[in-house]
PDB file of C-alpha atoms in Angstrom:
ATOM      1  CA  MET F 247      14.521   9.807  12.947  1.00 41.00           C
ATOM      2  CA  ILE F 248      11.633   8.805   9.746  1.00 49.00           C
ATOM      3  CA  HIS F 249       9.203  11.982   9.163  1.00 46.00           C
ATOM      4  CA  PHE F 250       5.536  11.655  10.379  1.00 44.00           C
ATOM      5  CA  PHE F 251       3.708  11.337   7.066  1.00 43.00           C
ATOM      6  CA  LYS F 252       2.930  14.818   5.499  1.00 47.00           C
ATOM      7  CA  PRO F 253      -1.453  15.252   4.535  1.00 43.00           C
ATOM      8  CA  TYR F 254       0.661  17.338   0.893  1.00 42.00           C
ATOM      9  CA  ILE F 255       2.480  14.079   0.079  1.00 44.00           C
ATOM     10  CA  PHE F 256      -0.510  12.177   0.254  1.00 44.00           C
ATOM     11  CA  PHE F 257      -3.024  14.639  -2.167  1.00 43.00           C
ATOM     12  CA  THR F 258      -0.540  15.339  -4.649  1.00 43.00           C
ATOM     13  CA  GLY F 259       0.942  11.551  -5.219  1.00 45.00           C
ATOM     14  CA  THR F 260      -3.005  10.748  -5.494  1.00 45.00           C
ATOM     15  CA  PHE F 261      -2.921  13.877  -8.264  1.00 42.00           C
ATOM     16  CA  ARG F 262       0.087  12.410 -10.138  1.00 45.00           C
ATOM     17  CA  ILE F 263      -1.538   9.203  -9.302  1.00 44.00           C
ATOM     18  CA  LEU F 264      -5.102   9.809 -11.226  1.00 45.00           C
ATOM     19  CA  SER F 265      -2.417  10.932 -14.658  1.00 46.00           C
ATOM     20  CA  TYR F 266      -2.018   7.734 -15.384  1.00 47.00           C
ATOM     21  CA  ARG F 267      -5.921   7.233 -17.240  1.00 47.00           C
ATOM     22  CA  SER F 268      -5.984   3.856 -18.583  1.00 47.00           C
ATOM     23  CA  LEU F 269      -4.922   2.057 -15.635  1.00 48.00           C
ATOM     24  CA  LEU F 270      -6.714   4.155 -13.126  1.00 49.00           C
ATOM     25  CA  ASN F 271     -10.053   3.327 -15.505  1.00 53.00           C
ATOM     26  CA  LEU F 272      -8.637  -0.280 -15.057  1.00 48.00           C
ATOM     27  CA  LEU F 273      -8.601   0.407 -11.404  1.00 48.00           C
ATOM     28  CA  LEU F 274     -11.583   1.331 -11.522  1.00 50.00           C
ATOM     29  CA  ALA F 275     -13.791  -0.474 -13.584  1.00 52.00           C
ATOM     30  CA  LEU F 276     -13.426  -3.798 -12.259  1.00 50.00           C
ATOM     31  CA  PRO F 277     -15.233  -3.964  -9.048  1.00 48.00           C
ATOM     32  CA  PHE F 278     -17.985  -2.443 -10.941  1.00 49.00           C
ATOM     33  CA  THR F 279     -17.746  -5.035 -13.841  1.00 48.00           C
ATOM     34  CA  LEU F 280     -17.875  -7.199 -10.950  1.00 46.00           C
ATOM     35  CA  THR F 281     -21.007  -6.041  -8.805  1.00 45.00           C
ATOM     36  CA  ALA F 282     -22.864  -6.145 -12.579  1.00 47.00           C
ATOM     37  CA  SER F 283     -21.488  -9.793 -13.704  1.00 44.00           C
ATOM     38  CA  GLY F 284     -21.793 -10.670  -9.578  1.00 45.00           C
ATOM     39  CA  PRO F 285     -24.972 -11.001  -7.827  1.00 44.00           C
ATOM     40  CA  LYS F 286     -27.863 -12.198  -9.514  1.00 47.00           C
ATOM     41  CA  GLN F 287     -31.560 -10.857  -8.757  1.00 45.00           C
ATOM     42  CA  GLY F 288     -32.847 -11.585  -4.783  1.00 45.00           C
ATOM     43  CA  ARG F 289     -29.522 -12.289  -4.209  1.00 49.00           C
ATOM     44  CA  GLU F 290     -27.640 -10.405  -0.753  1.00 57.00           C
ATOM     45  CA  PHE F 291     -24.977  -8.441  -1.857  1.00 66.00           C
ATOM     46  CA  THR F 292     -22.799  -5.684   1.041  1.00 78.00           C
ATOM     47  CA  TRP F 293     -20.621  -2.964   0.809  1.00 85.00           C
ATOM     48  CA  HIS F 294     -17.805  -2.787   3.585  1.00 85.00           C
ATOM     49  CA  LEU F 295     -15.616   0.056   3.796  1.00 92.00           C
ATOM     50  CA  SER F 296     -13.027  -0.191   6.288  1.00 94.00           C
ATOM     51  CA  GLY F 297      -9.986   2.256   7.654  1.00 96.00           C
ATOM     52  CA  VAL F 298      -6.911   1.718   9.432  1.00 97.00           C
ATOM     53  CA  THR F 299      -4.010   2.989  10.225  1.00 98.00           C
ATOM     54  CA  GLY F 300      -0.428   0.858  11.581  1.00 98.00           C
ATOM     55  CA  ILE F 301       2.866   0.742  10.980  1.00 98.00           C
ATOM     56  CA  ALA F 302       5.733   0.464   7.305  1.00 98.00           C
ATOM     57  CA  MET F 303       8.471  -1.381   7.161  1.00 97.00           C
ATOM     58  CA  LEU F 304      10.767  -1.374   3.961  1.00 96.00           C
ATOM     59  CA  SER F 305      12.157  -5.474   4.767  1.00 95.00           C
ATOM     60  CA  GLY F 306      14.342  -5.853   1.975  1.00 93.00           C
ATOM     61  CA  GLU F 307      15.012  -5.811  -1.977  1.00 94.00           C
ATOM     62  CA  VAL F 308      14.267  -8.862  -4.164  1.00 93.00           C
ATOM     63  CA  THR F 309      15.940  -9.439  -7.510  1.00 90.00           C
ATOM     64  CA  ASN F 310      13.759  -9.938  -9.974  1.00 85.00           C
ATOM     65  CA  ASN F 311      15.448 -13.751 -10.536  1.00 86.00           C
ATOM     66  CA  LEU F 312      13.711 -13.677  -7.011  1.00 87.00           C
ATOM     67  CA  VAL F 313      17.254 -13.248  -4.869  1.00 89.00           C
ATOM     68  CA  PHE F 314      17.404 -10.816  -2.115  1.00 91.00           C
ATOM     69  CA  LEU F 315      19.503  -8.410  -2.032  1.00 91.00           C
ATOM     70  CA  PRO F 316      21.966  -7.839   0.513  1.00 90.00           C
ATOM     71  CA  ASN F 317      20.448  -5.238   3.126  1.00 91.00           C
ATOM     72  CA  GLU F 318      22.937  -1.512   2.888  1.00 91.00           C
ATOM     73  CA  PHE F 319      20.636   0.021   5.325  1.00 94.00           C
ATOM     74  CA  ARG F 320      18.978  -0.029   8.462  1.00 95.00           C
ATOM     75  CA  HIS F 321      15.507   0.032   7.767  1.00 95.00           C
ATOM     76  CA  LYS F 322      12.901   1.629  10.652  1.00 95.00           C
ATOM     77  CA  PRO F 323       9.300   1.452  10.793  1.00 95.00           C
ATOM     78  CA  GLY F 324       7.120   4.765  10.335  1.00 97.00           C
ATOM     79  CA  ILE F 325       3.471   5.436   9.613  1.00 97.00           C
ATOM     80  CA  ALA F 326       0.594   3.965   7.185  1.00 98.00           C
ATOM     81  CA  TYR F 327      -3.031   4.547   5.996  1.00 97.00           C
ATOM     82  CA  THR F 328      -5.361   2.454   4.073  1.00 97.00           C
ATOM     83  CA  LEU F 329      -9.268   3.261   2.579  1.00 96.00           C
ATOM     84  CA  ASN F 330     -10.582   0.469   1.264  1.00 95.00           C
ATOM     85  CA  ALA F 331     -14.371   0.581  -0.478  1.00 95.00           C
ATOM     86  CA  GLY F 332     -15.254  -3.885  -1.228  1.00 91.00           C
ATOM     87  CA  LEU F 333     -17.832  -5.637  -1.983  1.00 90.00           C
ATOM     88  CA  ASN F 334     -19.265  -9.132  -1.144  1.00 83.00           C
ATOM     89  CA  LEU F 335     -19.537 -10.562  -4.364  1.00 82.00           C
ATOM     90  CA  GLY F 336     -21.817 -14.222  -3.274  1.00 74.00           C
ATOM     91  CA  SER F 337     -20.710 -15.549   0.224  1.00 76.00           C
ATOM     92  CA  ARG F 338     -16.728 -15.206   0.330  1.00 87.00           C
ATOM     93  CA  TRP F 339     -14.577 -13.280  -2.218  1.00 90.00           C
ATOM     94  CA  GLU F 340     -14.722  -9.065  -1.844  1.00 91.00           C
ATOM     95  CA  PRO F 341     -13.397  -6.270  -4.973  1.00 95.00           C
ATOM     96  CA  ALA F 342     -12.105  -3.368  -3.638  1.00 95.00           C
ATOM     97  CA  LEU F 343     -10.301  -0.727  -4.839  1.00 96.00           C
ATOM     98  CA  ARG F 344      -7.528   0.349  -2.070  1.00 97.00           C
ATOM     99  CA  ILE F 345      -5.942   3.321  -1.200  1.00 97.00           C
ATOM    100  CA  GLY F 346      -2.497   3.364   1.030  1.00 97.00           C
ATOM    101  CA  ALA F 347      -0.405   5.899   1.986  1.00 97.00           C
ATOM    102  CA  TYR F 348       3.135   5.910   4.353  1.00 97.00           C
ATOM    103  CA  THR F 349       6.524   7.136   4.887  1.00 96.00           C
ATOM    104  CA  ILE F 350       9.757   4.787   5.689  1.00 97.00           C
ATOM    105  CA  GLY F 351      12.455   5.438   6.468  1.00 96.00           C
ATOM    106  CA  GLY F 352      16.839   3.925   7.445  1.00 96.00           C
ATOM    107  CA  ASP F 353      19.973   5.002   8.504  1.00 95.00           C
ATOM    108  CA  SER F 354      23.167   3.958   7.383  1.00 93.00           C
ATOM    109  CA  TYR F 355      26.971   5.482   6.871  1.00 92.00           C
ATOM    110  CA  LEU F 356      28.702   5.898   2.754  1.00 87.00           C
ATOM    111  CA  LYS F 357      30.388   3.203   3.272  1.00 86.00           C
ATOM    112  CA  ASN F 358      27.744   1.016   3.151  1.00 88.00           C
ATOM    113  CA  LEU F 359      26.054   1.834  -0.350  1.00 89.00           C
ATOM    114  CA  SER F 360      27.303  -0.293  -3.561  1.00 87.00           C
ATOM    115  CA  ALA F 361      26.125   2.410  -5.319  1.00 87.00           C
ATOM    116  CA  ALA F 362      29.175   4.339  -3.761  1.00 82.00           C
ATOM    117  CA  GLY F 363      31.456   5.415  -6.453  1.00 78.00           C
ATOM    118  CA  TYR F 364      28.945   3.934  -9.041  1.00 81.00           C
ATOM    119  CA  GLN F 365      26.138   6.284  -8.503  1.00 81.00           C
ATOM    120  CA  HIS F 366      27.174  10.211 -10.221  1.00 74.00           C
ATOM    121  CA  ASP F 367      24.618  11.449  -7.482  1.00 75.00           C
ATOM    122  CA  LEU F 368      26.907  10.460  -3.911  1.00 81.00           C
ATOM    123  CA  PRO F 369      29.554  12.245  -2.959  1.00 79.00           C
ATOM    124  CA  GLU F 370      32.482  11.073  -2.908  1.00 73.00           C
ATOM    125  CA  ASP F 371      34.379  12.862  -0.047  1.00 72.00           C
ATOM    126  CA  ARG F 372      32.473  11.279   3.444  1.00 76.00           C
ATOM    127  CA  ASP F 373      32.354   7.525   2.930  1.00 73.00           C
ATOM    128  CA  ASN F 374      32.708   7.909   6.441  1.00 82.00           C
ATOM    129  CA  GLU F 375      28.879  10.351   7.010  1.00 87.00           C
ATOM    130  CA  PRO F 376      26.076   8.870   8.621  1.00 93.00           C
ATOM    131  CA  VAL F 377      23.287   9.440   6.438  1.00 93.00           C
ATOM    132  CA  GLU F 378      19.203   8.138   6.232  1.00 95.00           C
ATOM    133  CA  TYR F 379      16.889   7.601   3.884  1.00 95.00           C
ATOM    134  CA  ILE F 380      12.534   9.211   4.114  1.00 96.00           C
ATOM    135  CA  THR F 381       9.970   8.184   1.378  1.00 95.00           C
ATOM    136  CA  GLN F 382       6.853   8.986   0.996  1.00 94.00           C
ATOM    137  CA  SER F 383       4.231   6.867  -0.718  1.00 95.00           C
ATOM    138  CA  THR F 384       0.602   6.635  -2.653  1.00 95.00           C
ATOM    139  CA  SER F 385      -0.892   3.877  -4.436  1.00 96.00           C
ATOM    140  CA  VAL F 386      -4.221   2.841  -5.533  1.00 96.00           C
ATOM    141  CA  SER F 387      -4.566  -0.343  -5.509  1.00 97.00           C
ATOM    142  CA  VAL F 388      -7.518  -3.511  -6.815  1.00 97.00           C
ATOM    143  CA  VAL F 389      -7.508  -6.025  -4.453  1.00 97.00           C
ATOM    144  CA  VAL F 390      -8.920  -9.389  -4.723  1.00 96.00           C
ATOM    145  CA  ARG F 391     -10.118 -10.401  -0.749  1.00 94.00           C
ATOM    146  CA  TYR F 392     -11.115 -14.042  -0.470  1.00 95.00           C
ATOM    147  CA  HIS F 393     -12.821 -15.099   2.527  1.00 91.00           C
ATOM    148  CA  LEU F 394     -11.677 -18.388   3.824  1.00 92.00           C
ATOM    149  CA  ARG F 395     -14.769 -18.349   6.906  1.00 86.00           C
ATOM    150  CA  LYS F 396     -18.326 -18.163   4.863  1.00 80.00           C
ATOM    151  CA  PRO F 397     -19.832 -14.724   6.430  1.00 71.00           C
ATOM    152  CA  PRO F 398     -23.472 -15.173   7.710  1.00 69.00           C
ATOM    153  CA  ARG F 399     -26.506 -13.290   5.327  1.00 67.00           C
ATOM    154  CA  ARG F 400     -27.532 -10.316   5.752  1.00 62.00           C
ATOM    155  CA  HIS F 401     -30.317 -10.895   8.021  1.00 67.00           C
ATOM    156  CA  GLN F 402     -28.352 -12.506  10.704  1.00 67.00           C
ATOM    157  CA  ILE F 403     -26.606 -11.356  14.263  1.00 68.00           C
ATOM    158  CA  VAL F 404     -23.594 -13.727  14.340  1.00 74.00           C
ATOM    159  CA  SER F 405     -20.512 -12.573  16.712  1.00 81.00           C
ATOM    160  CA  GLY F 406     -17.269 -13.986  14.975  1.00 87.00           C
ATOM    161  CA  ILE F 407     -13.697 -14.701  13.569  1.00 91.00           C
ATOM    162  CA  TYR F 408     -13.220 -14.290   9.588  1.00 90.00           C
ATOM    163  CA  PRO F 409     -10.263 -14.392   8.066  1.00 95.00           C
ATOM    164  CA  PHE F 410      -9.540 -13.453   4.901  1.00 95.00           C
ATOM    165  CA  VAL F 411      -6.447 -14.371   1.737  1.00 97.00           C
ATOM    166  CA  GLU F 412      -5.863 -10.901  -0.277  1.00 97.00           C
ATOM    167  CA  ALA F 413      -3.897 -10.573  -3.539  1.00 97.00           C
ATOM    168  CA  GLY F 414      -4.108  -7.528  -5.908  1.00 97.00           C
ATOM    169  CA  ALA F 415      -2.337  -4.836  -7.932  1.00 97.00           C
ATOM    170  CA  GLY F 416      -1.763  -0.695  -8.699  1.00 97.00           C
ATOM    171  CA  ILE F 417       0.366   2.069  -8.842  1.00 95.00           C
ATOM    172  CA  ASN F 418       2.968   3.354  -6.493  1.00 95.00           C
ATOM    173  CA  SER F 419       3.206   6.767  -6.408  1.00 93.00           C
ATOM    174  CA  PHE F 420       6.615   8.066  -4.644  1.00 93.00           C
ATOM    175  CA  THR F 421       9.160  10.551  -4.066  1.00 92.00           C
ATOM    176  CA  SER F 422      12.952   9.330  -1.369  1.00 92.00           C
ATOM    177  CA  GLU F 423      15.612  11.584  -0.115  1.00 93.00           C
ATOM    178  CA  LEU F 424      18.608  10.740   1.153  1.00 93.00           C
ATOM    179  CA  ARG F 425      19.996  12.902   4.155  1.00 93.00           C
ATOM    180  CA  TYR F 426      22.872  13.000   6.436  1.00 93.00           C
ATOM    181  CA  GLN F 427      22.112  12.572   9.869  1.00 92.00           C
ATOM    182  CA  THR F 428      24.533  15.442  11.548  1.00 90.00           C
ATOM    183  CA  ILE F 429      24.876  18.277   8.671  1.00 88.00           C
ATOM    184  CA  PRO F 430      28.855  17.857   8.020  1.00 86.00           C
ATOM    185  CA  ASP F 431      30.862  21.322   8.051  1.00 84.00           C
ATOM    186  CA  GLY F 432      31.286  23.826   4.521  1.00 82.00           C
ATOM    187  CA  ILE F 433      27.223  22.252   3.804  1.00 84.00           C
ATOM    188  CA  GLN F 434      24.998  23.886   3.436  1.00 86.00           C
ATOM    189  CA  SER F 435      22.027  21.633   3.101  1.00 88.00           C
ATOM    190  CA  ALA F 436      21.229  18.138   4.910  1.00 91.00           C
ATOM    191  CA  LEU F 437      20.056  16.470   1.965  1.00 91.00           C
ATOM    192  CA  ILE F 438      21.986  15.310  -0.267  1.00 89.00           C
ATOM    193  CA  PHE F 439      19.059  14.331  -2.832  1.00 87.00           C
ATOM    194  CA  LYS F 440      15.516  13.603  -4.081  1.00 86.00           C
ATOM    195  CA  LYS F 441      14.243  10.780  -6.005  1.00 78.00           C
ATOM    196  CA  SER F 442      11.661  12.391  -7.966  1.00 71.00           C
ATOM    197  CA  ASP F 443      10.212  12.202 -11.191  1.00 57.00           C
ATOM    198  CA  GLY F 444      10.648  16.189 -11.122  1.00 57.00           C
ATOM    199  CA  GLU F 445       8.159  18.094  -9.518  1.00 57.00           C
ATOM    200  CA  TYR F 446       6.243  15.157  -8.899  1.00 56.00           C
ATOM    201  CA  ALA F 447       6.600  12.093  -6.924  1.00 64.00           C
ATOM    202  CA  VAL F 448       7.905   8.805  -9.629  1.00 73.00           C
ATOM    203  CA  GLY F 449       5.159   6.564 -10.203  1.00 84.00           C
ATOM    204  CA  VAL F 450       5.689   2.864 -10.457  1.00 91.00           C
ATOM    205  CA  ALA F 451       3.505  -1.486 -10.877  1.00 94.00           C
ATOM    206  CA  GLN F 452       3.015  -2.928  -7.760  1.00 96.00           C
ATOM    207  CA  ILE F 453       1.859  -5.986  -6.378  1.00 96.00           C
ATOM    208  CA  VAL F 454      -0.233  -6.478  -3.574  1.00 97.00           C
ATOM    209  CA  THR F 455      -0.712  -9.477  -1.098  1.00 97.00           C
ATOM    210  CA  GLY F 456      -2.373  -9.737   2.253  1.00 97.00           C
ATOM    211  CA  VAL F 457      -3.790 -12.011   5.037  1.00 98.00           C
ATOM    212  CA  GLY F 458      -5.653 -10.673   8.383  1.00 96.00           C
ATOM    213  CA  THR F 459      -8.930 -11.093   9.828  1.00 94.00           C
ATOM    214  CA  LYS F 460     -12.499  -9.016  10.626  1.00 91.00           C
ATOM    215  CA  ILE F 461     -13.548  -9.441  15.178  1.00 93.00           C
ATOM    216  CA  GLY F 462     -16.922  -9.175  15.631  1.00 88.00           C
ATOM    217  CA  THR F 463     -20.033  -9.169  14.342  1.00 80.00           C
ATOM    218  CA  TYR F 464     -20.253  -9.217  11.189  1.00 69.00           C
ATOM    219  CA  ASN F 465     -23.216  -7.384   9.116  1.00 70.00           C
ATOM    220  CA  LYS F 466     -22.328  -4.575  11.225  1.00 78.00           C
ATOM    221  CA  TRP F 467     -19.094  -2.470  11.999  1.00 84.00           C
ATOM    222  CA  ASN F 468     -15.457  -5.338  12.832  1.00 88.00           C
ATOM    223  CA  PHE F 469     -12.206  -4.654  14.293  1.00 94.00           C
ATOM    224  CA  ILE F 470      -9.569  -5.020  11.377  1.00 95.00           C
ATOM    225  CA  VAL F 471      -6.083  -7.102  11.751  1.00 97.00           C
ATOM    226  CA  LEU F 472      -4.562  -6.979   8.689  1.00 96.00           C
ATOM    227  CA  TRP F 473      -0.727  -8.303   7.318  1.00 97.00           C
ATOM    228  CA  ASN F 474      -0.043  -7.548   3.892  1.00 97.00           C
ATOM    229  CA  ALA F 475       3.780  -7.180   2.092  1.00 96.00           C
ATOM    230  CA  ASP F 476       3.743  -5.859  -0.793  1.00 96.00           C
ATOM    231  CA  TRP F 477       5.904  -5.611  -3.756  1.00 96.00           C
ATOM    232  CA  VAL F 478       6.422  -2.353  -5.744  1.00 95.00           C
ATOM    233  CA  LYS F 479       9.224  -2.433  -8.886  1.00 92.00           C
ATOM    234  CA  HIS F 480      11.742  -0.175  -8.237  1.00 90.00           C
ATOM    235  CA  ASP F 481      15.654  -0.475  -6.903  1.00 86.00           C
ATOM    236  CA  SER F 482      15.585   2.624  -4.990  1.00 86.00           C
ATOM    237  CA  PHE F 483      12.452   2.597  -3.048  1.00 91.00           C
ATOM    238  CA  ASP F 484      15.393   3.138   0.179  1.00 91.00           C
ATOM    239  CA  ALA F 485      17.257   6.520  -2.542  1.00 90.00           C
ATOM    240  CA  VAL F 486      19.610   4.707  -3.948  1.00 91.00           C
ATOM    241  CA  HIS F 487      20.303   1.768  -6.111  1.00 89.00           C
ATOM    242  CA  ASN F 488      22.446  -1.187  -5.467  1.00 89.00           C
ATOM    243  CA  PHE F 489      25.062  -2.386  -7.931  1.00 90.00           C
ATOM    244  CA  ASN F 490      27.386  -5.273  -8.174  1.00 87.00           C
ATOM    245  CA  ASN F 491      30.834  -5.028  -9.835  1.00 84.00           C
ATOM    246  CA  GLY F 492      30.311  -1.631 -10.704  1.00 82.00           C
ATOM    247  CA  GLU F 493      26.350  -3.007 -13.159  1.00 85.00           C
ATOM    248  CA  ARG F 494      23.505  -1.752 -11.420  1.00 88.00           C
ATOM    249  CA  THR F 495      21.212  -4.155 -10.038  1.00 88.00           C
ATOM    250  CA  ASP F 496      16.981  -4.707 -11.781  1.00 89.00           C
ATOM    251  CA  ALA F 497      15.619  -4.575  -7.989  1.00 91.00           C
ATOM    252  CA  GLY F 498      12.366  -4.354  -5.984  1.00 93.00           C
ATOM    253  CA  ALA F 499      11.421  -3.067  -3.039  1.00 95.00           C
ATOM    254  CA  ILE F 500       9.494  -5.301  -0.325  1.00 96.00           C
ATOM    255  CA  VAL F 501       6.917  -3.127   1.675  1.00 97.00           C
ATOM    256  CA  SER F 502       5.410  -5.111   4.798  1.00 97.00           C
ATOM    257  CA  LYS F 503       2.691  -3.024   6.310  1.00 98.00           C
ATOM    258  CA  PHE F 504       0.404  -4.590  10.116  1.00 98.00           C
ATOM    259  CA  THR F 505      -2.068  -2.212  10.558  1.00 98.00           C
ATOM    260  CA  ALA F 506      -5.503  -2.120  12.537  1.00 98.00           C
ATOM    261  CA  GLY F 507      -9.079  -0.651  12.216  1.00 97.00           C
ATOM    262  CA  ILE F 508     -12.332  -0.526  11.386  1.00 95.00           C
ATOM    263  CA  SER F 509     -15.092  -2.123   8.773  1.00 91.00           C
ATOM    264  CA  ILE F 510     -18.719  -0.396   8.071  1.00 90.00           C
ATOM    265  CA  PRO F 511     -20.749  -2.144   5.711  1.00 83.00           C
ATOM    266  CA  VAL F 512     -23.172  -0.265   3.633  1.00 82.00           C
ATOM    267  CA  ASN F 513     -25.964  -2.795   2.403  1.00 66.00           C
ATOM    268  CA  ARG F 514     -26.680  -1.851  -0.954  1.00 50.00           C
ATOM    269  CA  ASN F 515     -29.988  -3.555  -1.411  1.00 50.00           C
ATOM    270  CA  SER F 516     -32.875  -0.982   0.748  1.00 44.00           C
ATOM    271  CA  LYS F 517     -34.770  -1.964   2.594  1.00 47.00           C
ATOM    272  CA  LYS F 518     -38.400  -0.428   0.977  1.00 43.00           C
ATOM    273  CA  ASN F 519     -37.686  -4.147  -2.021  1.00 40.00           C
ATOM    274  CA  ASN F 520     -37.719  -6.404   0.332  1.00 42.00           C
ATOM    275  CA  TYR F 521     -40.666  -5.273   0.806  1.00 35.00           C
ATOM    276  CA  LEU F 522     -42.688  -5.951  -1.643  1.00 36.00           C
ATOM    277  CA  PRO F 523     -46.370  -6.776  -2.183  1.00 39.00           C
ATOM    278  CA  PHE F 524     -45.752  -9.178  -4.580  1.00 37.00           C
ATOM    279  CA  ARG F 525     -42.068 -10.711  -2.265  1.00 41.00           C
ATOM    280  CA  ARG F 526     -43.087 -13.512  -1.495  1.00 40.00           C
TER     281      ARG F 526
END
């Protein structure tokens, strides 16, 4: 059973991400740098705020040589949340700052794990015990979205479907646990071990890709549907490492997310400026 997302995990994970000062400063500065160098005087540009929720699932693990590893768990979907603040530059480009969180999990038997006998924190005498992993993740990313259909100008009221593709990068902060599904005799707790950096979550790089669409009147509230495949640079996102003939395999996790929600435009240019006497 996958546990629902716990709010305190979101906040503690986010604060952990904020400790990566140099990279975070770069992430935060990028949208505002693009703002300063983007639209010129007299041109329109608009902030879009969106919130989506849906499901996330670990789709697999891939090595640095782009070889997919066999699935050792039966992965299960969990709940996902994303907040996005994007800025339209010109007619198609939209850089954005994104904060996301999700819970994923899966189950297996200890004997099915390639780390059995190699990873020191795995019990060696309970091969037939069913186990499950639970991973809690939060992330901060900069994402650039490209609209495949040219959006209408701000004063135009046009309804339709506005598809887009997106890509970006950021920091993923996560904790993962491996647990017995049923506590065996002679064991006090279901928890086998927890993966974290001391009392904090593990912070690693991630690459974000996705496709989606906005549906509705573009310059008003929109319904948004989004599918993402995120690559997280860590080989134990499912709590255990991967081994091949006794050698640890360096790999990353592919997390798929399907979410939907609402996008709200926030116009930067004020009406007051549009009606100054010298504007003709």
